[in-house]
XYZ file of C-alpha atoms in Angstrom:
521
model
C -97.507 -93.513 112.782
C -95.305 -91.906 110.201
C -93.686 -94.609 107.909
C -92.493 -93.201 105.100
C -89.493 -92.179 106.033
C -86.419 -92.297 105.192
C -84.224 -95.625 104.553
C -83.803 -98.828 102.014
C -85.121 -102.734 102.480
C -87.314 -103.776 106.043
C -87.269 -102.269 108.629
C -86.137 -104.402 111.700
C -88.147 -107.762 111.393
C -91.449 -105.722 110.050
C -92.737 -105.843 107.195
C -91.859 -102.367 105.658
C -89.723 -101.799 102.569
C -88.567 -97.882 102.145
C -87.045 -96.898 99.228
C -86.588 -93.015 98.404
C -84.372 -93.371 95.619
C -86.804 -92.359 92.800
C -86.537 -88.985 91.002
C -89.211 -86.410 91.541
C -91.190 -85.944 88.336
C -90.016 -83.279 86.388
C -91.891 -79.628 86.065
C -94.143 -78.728 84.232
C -94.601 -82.195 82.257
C -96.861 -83.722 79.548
C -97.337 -87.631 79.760
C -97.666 -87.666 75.767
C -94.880 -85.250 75.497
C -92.533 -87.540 77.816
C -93.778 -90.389 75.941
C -92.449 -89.387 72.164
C -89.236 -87.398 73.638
C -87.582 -90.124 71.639
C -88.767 -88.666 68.076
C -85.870 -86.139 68.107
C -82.999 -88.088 68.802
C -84.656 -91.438 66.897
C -86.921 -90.197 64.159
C -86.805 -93.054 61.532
C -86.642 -95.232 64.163
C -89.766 -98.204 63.757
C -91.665 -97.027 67.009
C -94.257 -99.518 66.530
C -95.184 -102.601 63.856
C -98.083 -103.974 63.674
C -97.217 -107.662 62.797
C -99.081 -111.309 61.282
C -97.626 -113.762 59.402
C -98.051 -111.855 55.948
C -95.935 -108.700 57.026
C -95.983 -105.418 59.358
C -97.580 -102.262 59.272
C -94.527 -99.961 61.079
C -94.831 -96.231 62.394
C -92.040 -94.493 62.721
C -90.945 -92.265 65.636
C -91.004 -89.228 63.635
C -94.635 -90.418 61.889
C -96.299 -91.465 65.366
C -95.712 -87.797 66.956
C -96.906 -86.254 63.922
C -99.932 -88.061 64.198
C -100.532 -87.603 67.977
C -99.812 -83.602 67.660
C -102.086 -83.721 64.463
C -105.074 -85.325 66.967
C -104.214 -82.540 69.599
C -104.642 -80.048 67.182
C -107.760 -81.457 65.390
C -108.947 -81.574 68.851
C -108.115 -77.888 69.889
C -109.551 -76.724 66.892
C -112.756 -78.276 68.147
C -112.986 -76.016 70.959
C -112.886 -78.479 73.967
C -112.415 -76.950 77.258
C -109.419 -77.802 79.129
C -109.579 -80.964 80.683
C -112.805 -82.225 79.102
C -113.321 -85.525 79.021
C -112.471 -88.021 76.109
C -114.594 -91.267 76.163
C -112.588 -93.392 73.858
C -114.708 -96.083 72.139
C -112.262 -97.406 69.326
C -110.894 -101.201 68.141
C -108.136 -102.980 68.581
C -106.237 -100.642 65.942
C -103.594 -97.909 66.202
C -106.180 -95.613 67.001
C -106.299 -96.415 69.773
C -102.845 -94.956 71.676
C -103.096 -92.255 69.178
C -106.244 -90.836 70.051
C -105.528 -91.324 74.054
C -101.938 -89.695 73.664
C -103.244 -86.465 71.542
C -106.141 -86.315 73.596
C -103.468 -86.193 76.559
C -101.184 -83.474 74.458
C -104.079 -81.441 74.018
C -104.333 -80.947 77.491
C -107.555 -82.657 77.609
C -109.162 -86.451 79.713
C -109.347 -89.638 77.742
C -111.303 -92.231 79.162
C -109.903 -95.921 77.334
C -112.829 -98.076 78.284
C -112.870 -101.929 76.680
C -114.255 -102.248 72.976
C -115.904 -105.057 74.665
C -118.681 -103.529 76.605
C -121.898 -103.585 75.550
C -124.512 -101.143 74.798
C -126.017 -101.115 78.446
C -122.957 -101.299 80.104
C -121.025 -97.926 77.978
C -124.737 -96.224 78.507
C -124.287 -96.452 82.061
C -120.750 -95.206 82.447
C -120.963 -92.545 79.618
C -123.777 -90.730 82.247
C -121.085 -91.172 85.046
C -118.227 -89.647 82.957
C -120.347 -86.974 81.080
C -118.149 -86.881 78.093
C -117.193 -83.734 75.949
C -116.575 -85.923 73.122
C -116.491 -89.780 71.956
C -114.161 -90.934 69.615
C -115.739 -94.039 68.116
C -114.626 -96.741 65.770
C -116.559 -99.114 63.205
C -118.385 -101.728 65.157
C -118.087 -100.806 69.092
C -121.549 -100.363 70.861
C -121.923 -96.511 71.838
C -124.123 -95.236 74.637
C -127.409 -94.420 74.021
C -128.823 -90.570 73.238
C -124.914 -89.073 73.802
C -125.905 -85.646 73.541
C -121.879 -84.779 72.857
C -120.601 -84.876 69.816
C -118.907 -88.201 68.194
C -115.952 -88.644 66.370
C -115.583 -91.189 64.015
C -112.390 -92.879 62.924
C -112.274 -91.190 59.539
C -112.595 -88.351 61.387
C -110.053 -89.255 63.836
C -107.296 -90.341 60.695
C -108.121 -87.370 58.980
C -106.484 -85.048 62.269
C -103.427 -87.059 61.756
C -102.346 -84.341 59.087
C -103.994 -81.569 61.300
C -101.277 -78.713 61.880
C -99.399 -80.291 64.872
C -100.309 -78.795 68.310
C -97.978 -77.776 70.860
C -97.669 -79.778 74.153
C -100.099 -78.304 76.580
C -97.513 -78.239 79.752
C -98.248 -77.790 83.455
C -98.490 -79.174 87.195
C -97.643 -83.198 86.953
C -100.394 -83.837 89.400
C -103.007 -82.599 87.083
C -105.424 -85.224 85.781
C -104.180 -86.965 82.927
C -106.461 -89.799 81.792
C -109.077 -91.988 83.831
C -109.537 -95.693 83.601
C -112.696 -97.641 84.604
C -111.896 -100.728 86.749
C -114.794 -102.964 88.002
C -116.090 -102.232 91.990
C -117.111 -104.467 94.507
C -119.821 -102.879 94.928
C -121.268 -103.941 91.141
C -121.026 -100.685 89.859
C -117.583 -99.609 87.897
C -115.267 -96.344 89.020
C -113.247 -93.999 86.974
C -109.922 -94.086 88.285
C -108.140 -90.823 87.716
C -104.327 -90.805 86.936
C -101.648 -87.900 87.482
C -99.702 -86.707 84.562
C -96.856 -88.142 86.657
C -98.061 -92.033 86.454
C -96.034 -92.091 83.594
C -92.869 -90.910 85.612
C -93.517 -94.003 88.367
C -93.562 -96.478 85.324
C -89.173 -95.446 85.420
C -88.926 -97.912 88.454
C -90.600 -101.015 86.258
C -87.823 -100.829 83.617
C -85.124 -102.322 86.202
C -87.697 -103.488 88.548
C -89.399 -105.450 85.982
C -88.282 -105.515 82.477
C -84.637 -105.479 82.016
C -85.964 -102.341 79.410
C -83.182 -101.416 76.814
C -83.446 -99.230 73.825
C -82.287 -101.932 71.639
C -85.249 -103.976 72.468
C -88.370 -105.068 70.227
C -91.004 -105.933 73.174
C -93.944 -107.932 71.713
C -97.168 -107.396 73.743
C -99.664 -110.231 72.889
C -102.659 -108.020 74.237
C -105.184 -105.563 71.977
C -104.164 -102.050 71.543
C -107.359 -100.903 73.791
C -106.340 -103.114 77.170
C -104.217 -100.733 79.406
C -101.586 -103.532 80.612
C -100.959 -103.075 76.562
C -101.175 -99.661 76.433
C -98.523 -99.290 79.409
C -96.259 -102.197 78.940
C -96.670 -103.096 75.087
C -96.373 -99.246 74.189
C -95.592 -96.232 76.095
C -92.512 -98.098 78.113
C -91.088 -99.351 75.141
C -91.602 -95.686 73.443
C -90.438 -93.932 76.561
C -87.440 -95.320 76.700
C -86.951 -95.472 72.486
C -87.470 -99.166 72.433
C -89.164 -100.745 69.529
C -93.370 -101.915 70.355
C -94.624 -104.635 68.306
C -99.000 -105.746 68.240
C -100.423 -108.593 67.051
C -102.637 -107.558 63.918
C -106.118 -108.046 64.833
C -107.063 -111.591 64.278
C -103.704 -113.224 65.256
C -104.123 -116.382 67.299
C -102.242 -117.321 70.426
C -100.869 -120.305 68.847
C -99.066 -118.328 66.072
C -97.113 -116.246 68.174
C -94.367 -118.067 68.750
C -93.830 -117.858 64.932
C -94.366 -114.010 65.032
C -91.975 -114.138 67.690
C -88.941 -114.949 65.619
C -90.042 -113.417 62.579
C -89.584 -110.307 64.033
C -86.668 -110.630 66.331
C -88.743 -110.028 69.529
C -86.448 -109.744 72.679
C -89.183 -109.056 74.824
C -92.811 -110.942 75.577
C -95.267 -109.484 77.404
C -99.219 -111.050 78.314
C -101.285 -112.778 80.398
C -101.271 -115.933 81.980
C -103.861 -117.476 80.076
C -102.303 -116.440 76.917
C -99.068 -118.429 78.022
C -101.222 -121.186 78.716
C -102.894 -121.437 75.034
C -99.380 -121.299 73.800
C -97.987 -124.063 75.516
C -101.046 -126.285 74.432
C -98.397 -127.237 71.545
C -95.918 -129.314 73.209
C -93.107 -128.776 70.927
C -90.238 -126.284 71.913
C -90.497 -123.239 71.193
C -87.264 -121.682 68.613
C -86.765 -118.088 70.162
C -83.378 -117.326 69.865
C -83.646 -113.606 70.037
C -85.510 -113.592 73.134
C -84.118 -112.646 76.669
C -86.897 -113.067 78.651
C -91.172 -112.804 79.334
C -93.332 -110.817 81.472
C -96.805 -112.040 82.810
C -98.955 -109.941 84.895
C -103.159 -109.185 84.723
C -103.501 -112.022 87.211
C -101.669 -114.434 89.801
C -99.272 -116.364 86.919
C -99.825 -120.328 87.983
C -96.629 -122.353 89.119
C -97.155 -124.783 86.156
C -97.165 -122.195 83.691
C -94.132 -120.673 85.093
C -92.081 -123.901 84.396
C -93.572 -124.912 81.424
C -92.840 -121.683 79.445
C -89.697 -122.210 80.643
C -89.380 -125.645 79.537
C -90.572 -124.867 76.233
C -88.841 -121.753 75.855
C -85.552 -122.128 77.784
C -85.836 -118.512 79.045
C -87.472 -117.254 82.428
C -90.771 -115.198 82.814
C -90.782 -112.969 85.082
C -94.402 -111.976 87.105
C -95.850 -108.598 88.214
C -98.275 -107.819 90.263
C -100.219 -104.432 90.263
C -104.038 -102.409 90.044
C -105.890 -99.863 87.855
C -105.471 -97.693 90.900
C -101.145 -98.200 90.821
C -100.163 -100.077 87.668
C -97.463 -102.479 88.966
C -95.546 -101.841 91.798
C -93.956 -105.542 92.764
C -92.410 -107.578 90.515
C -89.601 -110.332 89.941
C -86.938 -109.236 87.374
C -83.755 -110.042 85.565
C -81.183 -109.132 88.290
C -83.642 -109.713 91.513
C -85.725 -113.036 90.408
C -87.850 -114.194 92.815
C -88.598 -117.656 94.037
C -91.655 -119.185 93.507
C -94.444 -118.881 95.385
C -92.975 -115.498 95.650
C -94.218 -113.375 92.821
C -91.429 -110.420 93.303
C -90.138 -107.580 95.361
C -90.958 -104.289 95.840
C -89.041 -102.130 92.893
C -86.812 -99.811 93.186
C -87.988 -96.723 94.504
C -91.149 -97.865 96.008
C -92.285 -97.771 99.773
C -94.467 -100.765 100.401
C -95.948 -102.371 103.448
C -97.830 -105.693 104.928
C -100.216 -104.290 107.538
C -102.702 -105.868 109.989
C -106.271 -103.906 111.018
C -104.488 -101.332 112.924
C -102.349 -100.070 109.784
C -99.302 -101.241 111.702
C -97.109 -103.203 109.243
C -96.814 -107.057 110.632
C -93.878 -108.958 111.513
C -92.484 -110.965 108.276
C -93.451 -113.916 106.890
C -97.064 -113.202 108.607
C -100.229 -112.523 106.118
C -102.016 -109.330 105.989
C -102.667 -106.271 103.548
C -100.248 -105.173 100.873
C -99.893 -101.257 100.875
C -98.099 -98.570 99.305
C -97.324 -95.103 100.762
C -99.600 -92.407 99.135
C -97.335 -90.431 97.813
C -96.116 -92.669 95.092
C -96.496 -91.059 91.880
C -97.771 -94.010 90.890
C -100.818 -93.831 93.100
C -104.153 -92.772 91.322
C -105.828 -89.040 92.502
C -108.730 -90.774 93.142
C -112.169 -92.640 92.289
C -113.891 -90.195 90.001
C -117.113 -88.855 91.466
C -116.547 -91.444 94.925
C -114.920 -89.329 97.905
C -115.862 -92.112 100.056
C -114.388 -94.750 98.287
C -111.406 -92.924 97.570
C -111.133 -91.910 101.734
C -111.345 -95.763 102.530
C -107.972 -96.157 100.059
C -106.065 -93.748 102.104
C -105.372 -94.290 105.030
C -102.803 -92.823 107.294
C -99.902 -92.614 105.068
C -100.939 -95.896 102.806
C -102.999 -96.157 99.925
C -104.534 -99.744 100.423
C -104.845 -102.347 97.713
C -106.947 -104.804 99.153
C -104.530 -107.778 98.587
C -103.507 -110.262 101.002
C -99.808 -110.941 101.022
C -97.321 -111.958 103.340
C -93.170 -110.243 103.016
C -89.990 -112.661 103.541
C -87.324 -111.126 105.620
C -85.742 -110.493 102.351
C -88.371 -108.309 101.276
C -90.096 -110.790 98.833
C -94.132 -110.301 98.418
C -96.133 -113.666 98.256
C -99.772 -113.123 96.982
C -102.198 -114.494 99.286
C -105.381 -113.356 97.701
C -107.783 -110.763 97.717
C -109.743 -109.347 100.702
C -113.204 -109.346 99.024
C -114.910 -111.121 96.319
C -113.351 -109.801 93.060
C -112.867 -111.715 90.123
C -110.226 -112.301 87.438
C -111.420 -113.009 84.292
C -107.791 -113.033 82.024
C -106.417 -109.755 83.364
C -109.829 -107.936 84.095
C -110.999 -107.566 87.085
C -114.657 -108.362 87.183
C -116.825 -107.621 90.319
C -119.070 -110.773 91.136
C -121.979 -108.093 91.849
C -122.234 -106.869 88.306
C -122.276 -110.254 87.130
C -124.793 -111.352 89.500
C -127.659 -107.977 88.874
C -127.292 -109.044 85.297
C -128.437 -112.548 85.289
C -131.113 -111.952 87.899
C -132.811 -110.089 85.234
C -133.890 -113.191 83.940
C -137.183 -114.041 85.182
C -136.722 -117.418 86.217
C -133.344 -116.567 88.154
C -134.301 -116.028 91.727
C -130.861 -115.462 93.806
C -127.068 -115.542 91.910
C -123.500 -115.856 93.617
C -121.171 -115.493 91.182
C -117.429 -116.291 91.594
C -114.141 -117.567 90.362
C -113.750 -121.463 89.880
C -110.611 -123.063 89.509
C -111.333 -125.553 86.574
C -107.242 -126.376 86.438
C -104.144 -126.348 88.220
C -103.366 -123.385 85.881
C -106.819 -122.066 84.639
C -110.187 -120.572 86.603
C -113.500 -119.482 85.184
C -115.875 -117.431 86.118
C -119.103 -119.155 87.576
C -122.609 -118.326 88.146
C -124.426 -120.217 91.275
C -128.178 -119.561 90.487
C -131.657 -120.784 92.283
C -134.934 -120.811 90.629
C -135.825 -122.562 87.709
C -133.135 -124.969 86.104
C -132.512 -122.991 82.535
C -130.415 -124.153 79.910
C -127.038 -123.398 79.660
C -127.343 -121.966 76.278
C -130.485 -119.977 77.034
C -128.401 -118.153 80.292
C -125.174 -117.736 78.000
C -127.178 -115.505 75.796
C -128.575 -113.433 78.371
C -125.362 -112.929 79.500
C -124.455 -112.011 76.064
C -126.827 -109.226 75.632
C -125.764 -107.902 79.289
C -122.144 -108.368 80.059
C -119.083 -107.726 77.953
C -117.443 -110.995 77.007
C -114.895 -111.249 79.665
C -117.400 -110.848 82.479
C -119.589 -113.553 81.206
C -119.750 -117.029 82.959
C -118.603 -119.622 80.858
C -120.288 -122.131 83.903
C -123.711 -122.264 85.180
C -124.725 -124.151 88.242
C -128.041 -124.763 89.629
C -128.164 -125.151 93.437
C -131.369 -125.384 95.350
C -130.275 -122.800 97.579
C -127.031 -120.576 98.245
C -124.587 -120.998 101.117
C -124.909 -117.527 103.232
C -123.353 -116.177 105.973
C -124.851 -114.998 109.609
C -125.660 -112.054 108.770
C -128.197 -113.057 105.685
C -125.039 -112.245 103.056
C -123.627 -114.708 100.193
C -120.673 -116.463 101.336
C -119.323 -116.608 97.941
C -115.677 -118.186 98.869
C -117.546 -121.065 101.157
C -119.412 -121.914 97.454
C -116.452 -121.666 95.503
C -114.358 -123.686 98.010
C -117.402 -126.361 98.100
C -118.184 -126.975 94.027
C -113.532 -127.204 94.300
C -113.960 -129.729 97.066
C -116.533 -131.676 94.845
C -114.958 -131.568 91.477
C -111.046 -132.322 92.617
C -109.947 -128.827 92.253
C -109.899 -127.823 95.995
């Protein structure tokens, strides 16, 4: 059944939102090249500050494209093949975008993976991406015997006075980047991006933001996330907006401070970090402020209103994946009503199907989609054919989410169709966790899962068997295993695991259970 036709809003009472209205990306395009367009027209500009309490570090328009063509050409000079791949392993510093946007203008792959992961963990994926090069920065764990070369970030600094590089131009639907996301399976996949994902982020700025050029968009996330990377930085620069990043260090409860200080109109982050901030129950003085923007995970009701509360201005939610960055959303002129977490933006096809890929009447629960051919839409899981034919089907790319559409076309999230967890914006599969702790050799059998531990807050939790070990003792091994965010921060012995009929772990009936028993249910 062809879908993606033409038309606006549902279609009769099903729901199906189409929406052709987007421009086709341009040709031939650069993402890093679209990015800094602004550096002609705005050149002394502040393109990004890095701000605490004690002052700002700011980059210019004109300075931050002279450092991203000096990387391209430090990295041409180095004799890297066209689209080689870049495994970035840098800090929560400016490095960061720079290195991932010259590596892009250069015409080669960076692969951002989290500064988080341990030594094990970047080991494994560096053999899955077979890098050409790693650009590395003081501190983050590197894979073991890289045979490429490395990069250090004295090295990397030094190419920002490289003779610039020209943009390497070409076919939008060329490779771009690739982004690791966590797999149901256990084991994470490369997700590989278009030059034109950059293009699809157009329909956010209405759709999401409110985006202006006059704006100074504070993103409370670290420079190496990618909901930072794509909201805190390259939408702001895109558009010639001003990006401002918490130095490294800065804690959640200063922000509102850094807020002011620096005129922010704009707040971007997670949920949780909206929850740490409201732990001070004073209002909040933010009179330059329009508006915030949550998304990473489902943003709580409570939060919602008590932002609001304290703030006196709205926050408006997103929802989205590695594989599609975020495609629904609640905005300035189209808010949505809670539970509601937003509509389909502008220019985006979207669906609510049942088994059959036929989209369901409204108002009736089954799985969100989005046509294929949103520019958006990833190329595919890197190295996984299969798992990238089980995406697409028919003329959808699936997401996997459960969601139900209103008649007037707003998306309620449901839930996920597997196990996946959400540990503050990452999405962490339950199998990884669980092969990691039964490494321990008193840990027979693991479920591992997501625990609501508040109306507004959820851990992740580890259900083990065998001997009873001490919290400590397991938090350690986790430690030396598991970046931070996928680490339990709860342990539960059970003398056995609930499991389904067919011998599997029925992870939701244990998480549902240890609610039931401890009031959260």
């Amino acid at each position: 059944m062809q879908l993606c036709g033409r038309g606006r809003s549902t279609r009769g009472m099903l729901s199906l939102h189409n929406d052709h209205t987007a421009p086709p990306c341009p040709a031939p395009f650069n993402l890093a090249a679209y990015v800094l367009a602004q550096a002609a027209r705005l050149p002394d500009k502040t393109a990004l500050a890095i701000v605490s309490p004690t002052g700002a570090d700011g980059w210019s328009y004109a300075r931050l494209e002279r450092a991203v063509r000096g990387v391209a050409g430090g990295l041409q000079a180095m004799g890297l093949p066209d689209g080689a791949r870049v495994l970035l392993r840098l800090g929560n510093t400016v490095d960061f975008p720079i290195a991932y946007l010259g590596a892009i203008a250069a015409g080669l792959m960076p692969v951002p993976t989290s500064a988080q992961l341990t030594g094990p963990e970047i080991t494994k994926l560096a053999v899955d991406i077979d890098p050409a090069l790693i650009i590395a920065g003081p501190g983050v764990a590197l894979p073991e015997n890289a045979t490429c070369p490395v990069l250090d970030s004295a090295g990397l600094e030094a190419f920002f006075d490289h003779p610039p590089a020209d943009y390497v131009m070409g076919d939008p639907n060329r490779p771009a980047y690739m982004i690791y996301t966590s797999g149901t399976s256990g084991t994470p996949r490369g997700v590989v991006h278009a030059h034109r994902a950059i293009w699809a982020r157009r329909m956010m700025w209405d759709g999401w933001y409110g985006l202006r050029e006059q704006d100074r968009l504070l993103h409370a996330g670290a420079f190496n996330w990618t909901y930072t990377l794509g909201t805190g930085l390259l939408d702001p620069w895109s558009v010639g907006a001003t990006a401002l990043i918490p130095a490294q260090g800065v804690a959640a409860d200063t922000l509102p401070a850094l807020l002011n200080q620096y005129d922010a109109t704009l707040f971007a982050a997670a949920p949780g970090v909206f929850r740490q901030m409201l732990k001070d129950p004073q209002p909040m003085s933010l009179p330059h402020l329009r508006h915030a923007l949550s998304a990473g995970e489902k943003l709580p009701e409570a939060t919602r209103i008590g932002w609001t509360k304290a703030t006196g201005t709205p926050v408006f939610e997103a929802l989205g994946m590695s594989e599609c960055s975020t495609f629904i959303s609640s905005s300035p002129t189209r808010a949505a009503t809670p539970p509601a977490s937003g509509y389909p933006q502008p220019g985006r096809r979207i669906a609510v199907l049942d088994e059959d890929l036929t989209p369901v009447p409204h108002d009736t629960p089954g799985q969100l989609a989005i046509c294929r051919d949103d520019p958006g839409v990833m190329l595919g899981y890197w190295r996984a054919e299969v798992e990238t034919n089980d995406r697409f089907q028919g003329d959808w790319f699936l997401t996997g989410d459960t969601v139900s559409m209103a008649p007037d076309g707003a998306i309620t999230y449901l839930g996920r169709n597997d196990d996946m967890m959400n540990a503050g914006g990452f999405r962490v599969s339950p199998v990884e966790v669980e092969n990691a702790l039964c490494q321990h050799p008193d840990v027979q059998e693991v479920a591992a899962t997501e625990i609501r531990v508040k109306s507004d807050a959820s851990v992740i939790a580890a259900f083990y068997t065998g001997a009873q070990i001490d919290t400590d003792t397991l938090s350690a091994f986790a430690a030396d295993r598991l970046a931070r965010y996928k680490q339990p921060r709860l342990f539960v012995h059970c003398d056995a695991l609930a499991k389904g009929a067919n011998g599997k772990l029925n992870r939701r009936l244990i998480r549902q259970e240890y609610e039931a028993r401890h009031g959260q249910a």
